[in-house]
Each structure stands twice: as structure tokens, then as C-alpha cells.
């Protein structure tokens, strides 16, 4: 079983910055990609950003392009989301996701979520 633990959420004023971290643990053989999703109250969960293990392919939803940056540390099985110029509409619970191989089986795991609140 692969566990993901997020940290770094909190309350910040509009225009401020936060950095989310997500560390994967367990008997991981390899991680192919990690990403961040978010879910605001009354809305569906949406994909925010993803990064492949080799760091060559990144994806960002249009609403965060130019403001958020996803990065990874393969040695630590950790992914980060640097969020700058935050807006009230970025308020949501942010979830980490990872997919790869562990103990001979593919896995797709989720973190417990971390709250990000941006005040106007």
C-alpha cells in the first residue's frame, strides 16, 4: 500500500503564496507520475497540475498557468506545488495523486487533502 501525505496548506491573503508538499511512502518500485487536484465546495474535483517521473511532461489547468509550478524530487518520492499570486477562486481542498508500481502491482493513490483558503 502506498501512502501520500500532504502538507503546506493554510490561509493566505489574495496575491500571496503557498507551497504544498506531498510525500509518498510504502514499498514503491517506481512512480510514473504525480499530480495535484483540487475540490472547491459544491464543485467537482479538478486536475490542477501533473508531472511525469522524468520531469519532461508537465500539465497545468488554464486557470493556474503562469502562477503555479509543479516540481518533484525523485529521491524523496515527493512532489511540490508552488502557488503564487493566489486568488480567492483558488480556495479548495488540494489532493495529491500518484501512480506507479509497488510490490509488483500498479497503484493509484490519493492523499487525505490539505485546505487552501485565499481571502480577498
Coordinates of N, CA, C and O in Angstrom, one line a residue:
X1 N 0.8 -1.2 0.0 CA 0.0 0.0 0.0 C 0.9 1.2 0.0 O 1.9 1.3 0.7
X2 N 0.5 2.2 -0.8 CA 1.3 3.4 -0.9 C 0.5 4.5 -0.3 O -0.7 4.7 -0.5
X3 N 1.2 5.3 0.6 CA 0.5 6.4 1.3 C 1.1 7.7 0.8 O 2.3 7.8 0.6
X4 N 0.2 8.7 0.7 CA 0.6 10.0 0.4 C 0.2 11.0 1.5 O -1.0 10.9 2.0
X5 N 1.1 11.8 1.9 CA 0.9 12.7 3.0 C 1.2 14.1 2.5 O 2.3 14.4 2.1
X6 N 0.1 15.0 2.5 CA 0.3 16.4 2.0 C 0.5 17.3 3.2 O 0.1 17.0 4.3
X7 N 1.1 18.4 2.9 CA 1.3 19.5 3.9 C 1.5 20.8 3.2 O 1.7 20.8 1.9
X8 N 1.4 21.9 3.9 CA 1.6 23.2 3.4 C 0.4 24.0 3.1 O 0.5 25.2 2.7
X9 N -0.8 23.5 3.3 CA -2.0 24.3 3.1 C -2.1 25.3 4.2 O -1.4 25.4 5.2
X10 N -3.1 26.2 4.1 CA -3.4 27.2 5.1 C -4.2 28.4 4.6 O -4.8 28.3 3.5
X11 N -4.2 29.4 5.3 CA -4.9 30.7 5.0 C -3.9 31.7 4.5 O -2.9 32.0 5.2
X12 N -4.2 32.3 3.4 CA -3.4 33.4 2.8 C -4.2 34.4 2.2 O -5.3 34.2 1.7
X13 N -3.7 35.6 2.2 CA -4.4 36.7 1.5 C -4.2 36.7 0.0 O -3.3 36.1 -0.5
X14 N -5.2 37.2 -0.7 CA -5.1 37.3 -2.2 C -3.8 37.9 -2.6 O -3.4 38.9 -2.0
X15 N -3.1 37.3 -3.6 CA -1.8 37.7 -4.0 C -0.7 37.1 -3.3 O 0.5 37.2 -3.7
X16 N -1.0 36.3 -2.3 CA 0.1 35.6 -1.5 C 0.5 34.3 -2.2 O 0.0 34.0 -3.3
X17 N 1.4 33.6 -1.5 CA 1.9 32.4 -2.0 C 1.8 31.3 -0.9 O 1.9 31.5 0.3
X18 N 1.8 30.0 -1.4 CA 1.9 28.9 -0.6 C 2.6 27.8 -1.3 O 2.6 27.8 -2.6
X19 N 3.2 26.9 -0.6 CA 3.9 25.8 -1.2 C 3.4 24.5 -0.6 O 3.5 24.3 0.6
X20 N 2.8 23.6 -1.4 CA 2.3 22.4 -1.0 C 3.3 21.3 -1.2 O 4.0 21.3 -2.2
X21 N 3.4 20.3 -0.3 CA 4.3 19.2 -0.5 C 3.5 17.9 -0.3 O 2.5 17.9 0.4
X22 N 3.9 16.9 -1.0 CA 3.3 15.6 -0.9 C 4.3 14.5 -1.0 O 5.1 14.4 -2.0
X23 N 4.4 13.7 0.1 CA 5.5 12.7 0.2 C 4.8 11.3 0.1 O 3.8 11.0 0.8
X24 N 5.3 10.5 -0.8 CA 4.8 9.1 -0.9 C 5.7 8.1 -0.2 O 6.9 8.3 -0.1
X25 N 5.1 7.2 0.5 CA 5.8 6.2 1.2 C 5.1 4.8 1.0 O 4.0 4.7 0.6
X26 N 5.9 3.8 1.3 CA 5.5 2.4 1.1 C 6.5 1.7 0.3 O 7.5 2.2 -0.1
X27 N 6.2 0.5 -0.1 CA 7.1 -0.3 -0.9 C 7.0 0.0 -2.4 O 6.5 -0.8 -3.2
X28 N 7.4 1.2 -2.7 CA 7.3 1.7 -4.0 C 8.4 1.2 -4.9 O 9.6 1.3 -4.5
X29 N 8.1 0.7 -6.1 CA 9.1 0.3 -7.0 C 9.4 1.5 -7.9 O 10.6 1.8 -8.1
X30 N 8.4 2.1 -8.4 CA 8.6 3.3 -9.3 C 7.3 4.1 -9.3 O 6.2 3.6 -9.2
X31 N 7.5 5.4 -9.5 CA 6.4 6.3 -9.7 C 6.5 6.8 -11.1 O 7.5 7.3 -11.5
X32 N 5.4 6.7 -11.8 CA 5.4 7.2 -13.2 C 4.9 8.7 -13.3 O 5.4 9.4 -14.1
X33 N 4.0 9.1 -12.4 CA 3.6 10.5 -12.4 C 2.9 10.8 -11.1 O 2.4 10.0 -10.4
X34 N 3.0 12.1 -10.8 CA 2.3 12.6 -9.6 C 1.6 13.9 -10.0 O 2.0 14.6 -11.0
X35 N 0.5 14.2 -9.3 CA -0.2 15.4 -9.6 C -1.0 15.9 -8.4 O -1.0 15.4 -7.4
X36 N -1.6 17.1 -8.7 CA -2.4 17.8 -7.7 C -3.8 18.0 -8.3 O -3.9 18.5 -9.5
X37 N -4.8 17.7 -7.5 CA -6.2 18.0 -7.8 C -6.7 19.0 -6.8 O -6.1 19.1 -5.7
X38 N -7.9 19.6 -7.0 CA -8.5 20.4 -6.0 C -10.0 20.3 -6.1 O -10.5 20.0 -7.2
X39 N -10.7 20.5 -5.0 CA -12.1 20.5 -5.0 C -12.6 21.6 -4.1 O -12.3 21.6 -2.9
X40 N -13.3 22.5 -4.7 CA -14.0 23.6 -4.0 C -15.4 23.2 -3.6 O -16.0 22.3 -4.2
X41 N -15.9 23.8 -2.5 CA -17.3 23.5 -2.1 C -18.3 23.6 -3.2 O -18.4 24.5 -3.9
X42 N -19.1 22.5 -3.4 CA -20.1 22.5 -4.4 C -19.6 22.2 -5.8 O -20.4 22.3 -6.7
X43 N -18.3 22.0 -5.9 CA -17.8 21.7 -7.3 C -17.1 20.4 -7.4 O -16.8 19.8 -6.3
X44 N -17.0 19.9 -8.6 CA -16.3 18.6 -8.8 C -14.8 18.8 -8.6 O -14.2 19.9 -8.8
X45 N -14.1 17.7 -8.3 CA -12.7 17.7 -8.2 C -12.1 18.0 -9.6 O -12.5 17.3 -10.6
X46 N -11.1 18.8 -9.7 CA -10.5 19.1 -11.0 C -9.0 18.9 -10.9 O -8.3 19.1 -9.8
X47 N -8.4 18.6 -12.0 CA -7.0 18.4 -12.1 C -6.3 19.8 -12.2 O -6.7 20.6 -13.0
X48 N -5.3 20.0 -11.4 CA -4.6 21.2 -11.4 C -3.3 21.2 -12.1 O -3.0 22.0 -13.0
X49 N -2.5 20.2 -11.8 CA -1.2 20.0 -12.4 C -0.6 18.6 -12.3 O -1.0 18.0 -11.3
X50 N 0.1 18.2 -13.2 CA 0.8 16.9 -13.1 C 2.2 17.0 -13.6 O 2.6 17.9 -14.3
X51 N 3.0 16.0 -13.2 CA 4.4 15.9 -13.6 C 4.8 14.5 -13.8 O 4.4 13.6 -12.9
X52 N 5.5 14.1 -14.8 CA 6.0 12.8 -15.0 C 7.3 12.5 -14.2 O 7.9 13.5 -13.8
X53 N 7.6 11.3 -14.1 CA 8.7 10.9 -13.2 C 10.0 11.5 -13.8 O 10.9 11.9 -13.0
X54 N 10.2 11.6 -15.1 CA 11.4 12.2 -15.6 C 11.3 13.7 -15.8 O 12.3 14.3 -16.2
X55 N 10.2 14.3 -15.3 CA 10.1 15.7 -15.3 C 9.9 16.4 -16.7 O 10.0 17.6 -16.8
X56 N 9.7 15.5 -17.7 CA 9.7 16.1 -19.0 C 8.3 16.6 -19.4 O 8.2 17.4 -20.4
X57 N 7.3 16.1 -18.8 CA 5.9 16.4 -19.2 C 5.2 17.0 -18.0 O 5.0 16.3 -17.0
X58 N 4.8 18.2 -18.1 CA 4.0 18.9 -17.1 C 2.7 19.3 -17.7 O 2.6 19.7 -18.9
X59 N 1.7 19.3 -16.9 CA 0.3 19.8 -17.3 C -0.2 20.8 -16.3 O 0.0 20.6 -15.1
X60 N -0.8 21.8 -16.8 CA -1.4 22.8 -15.9 C -2.8 23.1 -16.4 O -3.0 23.4 -17.6
X61 N -3.8 23.2 -15.6 CA -5.1 23.7 -16.0 C -4.9 25.2 -16.3 O -4.1 25.9 -15.7
X62 N -5.7 25.6 -17.3 CA -5.5 27.0 -17.8 C -5.6 28.1 -16.7 O -4.8 29.0 -16.7
X63 N -6.4 27.8 -15.7 CA -6.6 28.9 -14.6 C -5.4 29.1 -13.7 O -5.4 30.1 -13.0
X64 N -4.4 28.2 -13.8 CA -3.3 28.4 -12.9 C -2.0 28.6 -13.7 O -0.9 28.8 -13.1
X65 N -2.1 28.5 -15.0 CA -0.8 28.7 -15.8 C -0.2 30.1 -15.5 O -0.9 31.1 -15.4
X66 N 1.1 30.0 -15.3 CA 1.8 31.3 -15.0 C 1.9 31.6 -13.5 O 2.6 32.5 -13.1
X67 N 1.1 30.9 -12.7 CA 1.0 31.2 -11.3 C 1.5 30.0 -10.5 O 2.1 30.2 -9.4
X68 N 1.2 28.8 -10.9 CA 1.6 27.6 -10.1 C 2.7 26.9 -10.9 O 2.8 26.9 -12.1
X69 N 3.6 26.3 -10.1 CA 4.6 25.5 -10.6 C 4.7 24.1 -9.9 O 4.8 24.1 -8.7
X70 N 4.7 23.1 -10.6 CA 4.8 21.7 -10.1 C 6.2 21.2 -10.3 O 6.8 21.5 -11.3
X71 N 6.8 20.6 -9.2 CA 8.1 20.0 -9.3 C 8.2 18.8 -8.5 O 7.3 18.5 -7.6
X72 N 9.2 18.0 -8.7 CA 9.4 16.7 -8.0 C 10.8 16.5 -7.5 O 11.7 17.0 -8.1
X73 N 10.9 15.7 -6.5 CA 12.2 15.2 -6.0 C 12.1 13.7 -6.0 O 11.5 13.1 -5.1
X74 N 12.7 13.0 -7.0 CA 12.5 11.6 -7.2 C 13.2 10.8 -6.0 O 12.7 9.8 -5.6
X75 N 14.3 11.4 -5.5 CA 15.0 10.7 -4.4 C 14.1 10.6 -3.1 O 14.3 9.7 -2.3
X76 N 13.2 11.6 -3.0 CA 12.3 11.6 -1.8 C 10.9 11.2 -2.2 O 10.0 11.2 -1.3
X77 N 10.6 10.8 -3.4 CA 9.3 10.4 -3.8 C 8.3 11.5 -3.4 O 7.2 11.3 -2.8
X78 N 8.7 12.8 -3.7 CA 7.9 13.9 -3.2 C 7.6 14.8 -4.4 O 8.4 15.0 -5.3
X79 N 6.4 15.4 -4.3 CA 6.0 16.4 -5.3 C 5.6 17.7 -4.6 O 5.1 17.6 -3.5
X80 N 5.9 18.8 -5.3 CA 5.6 20.1 -4.7 C 4.7 20.9 -5.6 O 4.7 20.7 -6.8
X81 N 3.9 21.8 -5.1 CA 3.2 22.7 -5.9 C 3.4 24.1 -5.3 O 2.9 24.4 -4.2
X82 N 4.2 24.9 -6.0 CA 4.4 26.3 -5.6 C 3.2 27.1 -6.2 O 3.1 27.2 -7.4
X83 N 2.5 27.8 -5.3 CA 1.4 28.6 -5.8 C 1.6 30.0 -5.5 O 1.7 30.4 -4.3
X84 N 1.7 30.8 -6.5 CA 1.9 32.3 -6.4 C 0.7 33.1 -6.9 O -0.1 32.5 -7.6
X85 N 0.7 34.3 -6.5 CA -0.4 35.2 -7.0 C -1.8 34.5 -6.7 O -2.7 34.5 -7.6
X86 N -2.0 34.0 -5.5 CA -3.2 33.3 -5.2 C -4.4 34.2 -5.3 O -4.4 35.4 -4.9
X87 N -5.5 33.6 -5.7 CA -6.8 34.3 -5.9 C -7.8 33.6 -5.0 O -7.7 32.4 -4.7
X88 N -8.9 34.3 -4.6 CA -9.9 33.6 -3.8 C -10.5 32.4 -4.5 O -10.9 31.4 -3.8
X89 N -10.6 32.4 -5.8 CA -11.1 31.2 -6.5 C -10.2 30.0 -6.5 O -10.6 28.9 -6.9
X90 N -9.0 30.2 -5.9 CA -8.1 29.0 -5.7 C -8.4 28.3 -4.4 O -7.9 27.2 -4.2
X91 N -9.3 28.9 -3.6 CA -9.7 28.2 -2.4 C -10.4 26.9 -2.7 O -11.3 26.7 -3.4
X92 N -9.8 25.8 -2.0 CA -10.3 24.5 -2.2 C -9.5 23.5 -1.3 O -8.5 23.9 -0.7
X93 N -9.9 22.3 -1.3 CA -9.1 21.2 -0.7 C -8.2 20.7 -1.8 O -8.7 20.3 -2.9
X94 N -6.9 20.7 -1.6 CA -6.0 20.2 -2.6 C -5.6 18.8 -2.3 O -5.2 18.5 -1.1
X95 N -5.7 17.9 -3.3 CA -5.3 16.5 -3.1 C -4.1 16.1 -4.0 O -4.1 16.5 -5.1
X96 N -3.3 15.3 -3.4 CA -2.1 14.8 -4.1 C -2.5 13.4 -4.7 O -3.3 12.6 -4.1
X97 N -2.0 13.1 -5.9 CA -2.2 11.8 -6.5 C -0.9 11.3 -7.1 O -0.1 12.0 -7.6
X98 N -0.7 10.0 -7.0 CA 0.5 9.3 -7.5 C 0.1 8.0 -8.2 O -0.8 7.3 -7.7
X99 N 0.8 7.7 -9.3 CA 0.5 6.4 -9.9 C 1.9 5.8 -10.2 O 2.9 6.5 -10.5
X100 N 2.0 4.5 -10.2 CA 3.2 3.8 -10.5 C 3.1 2.3 -10.2 O 2.0 1.7 -10.4
X101 N 4.2 1.7 -9.7 CA 4.3 0.3 -9.4 C 4.8 0.1 -8.0 O 5.7 0.8 -7.6
X102 N 4.1 -0.8 -7.3 CA 4.6 -1.2 -5.9 C 4.3 -2.7 -5.7 O 3.2 -3.1 -6.0
X103 N 5.2 -3.4 -5.2 CA 5.1 -4.8 -4.9 C 4.5 -5.6 -6.1 O 3.7 -6.4 -5.9
X104 N 5.0 -5.2 -7.3 CA 4.6 -6.0 -8.4 C 3.3 -5.6 -9.0 O 2.8 -6.3 -10.0
X105 N 2.6 -4.6 -8.5 CA 1.3 -4.2 -8.9 C 1.2 -2.7 -9.2 O 1.9 -1.9 -8.5
X106 N 0.4 -2.3 -10.2 CA 0.2 -0.9 -10.4 C -0.6 -0.3 -9.3 O -1.4 -1.0 -8.6
X107 N -0.3 0.9 -8.9 CA -1.1 1.6 -7.9 C -1.5 3.0 -8.4 O -0.9 3.6 -9.3
X108 N -2.6 3.5 -7.8 CA -3.0 4.9 -8.0 C -3.6 5.3 -6.6 O -4.6 4.9 -6.2
X109 N -2.8 6.2 -6.0 CA -3.1 6.5 -4.6 C -3.4 8.0 -4.4 O -3.0 8.8 -5.2
X110 N -4.2 8.3 -3.4 CA -4.6 9.7 -3.1 C -4.2 10.1 -1.7 O -4.2 9.2 -0.8
X111 N -3.9 11.3 -1.5 CA -3.6 11.8 -0.1 C -4.9 12.2 0.5 O -6.0 12.1 -0.1
X112 N -4.8 12.7 1.8 CA -6.0 13.0 2.5 C -6.6 14.4 2.2 O -7.7 14.7 2.6
X113 N -5.8 15.2 1.6 CA -6.2 16.5 1.2 C -5.7 17.6 2.2 O -5.5 17.3 3.4
X114 N -5.4 18.8 1.7 CA -5.0 19.9 2.6 C -5.8 21.1 2.1 O -5.9 21.4 0.9
X115 N -6.3 21.8 3.1 CA -7.1 23.0 2.8 C -6.3 24.2 2.4 O -5.3 24.6 3.2
X116 N -6.7 24.9 1.4 CA -6.1 26.1 1.0 C -7.2 27.2 0.9 O -8.2 27.0 0.2
X117 N -7.1 28.2 1.7 CA -8.1 29.3 1.7 C -7.4 30.6 1.4 O -6.4 31.0 2.1
X118 N -7.9 31.3 0.4 CA -7.4 32.6 0.0 C -8.5 33.6 0.3 O -9.6 33.6 -0.3
X119 N -8.1 34.6 1.1 CA -9.1 35.6 1.5 C -8.9 36.8 0.6 O -7.8 37.1 0.1
X120 N -10.0 37.5 0.3 CA -9.9 38.7 -0.6 C -9.6 40.0 0.2 O -9.6 40.0 1.4

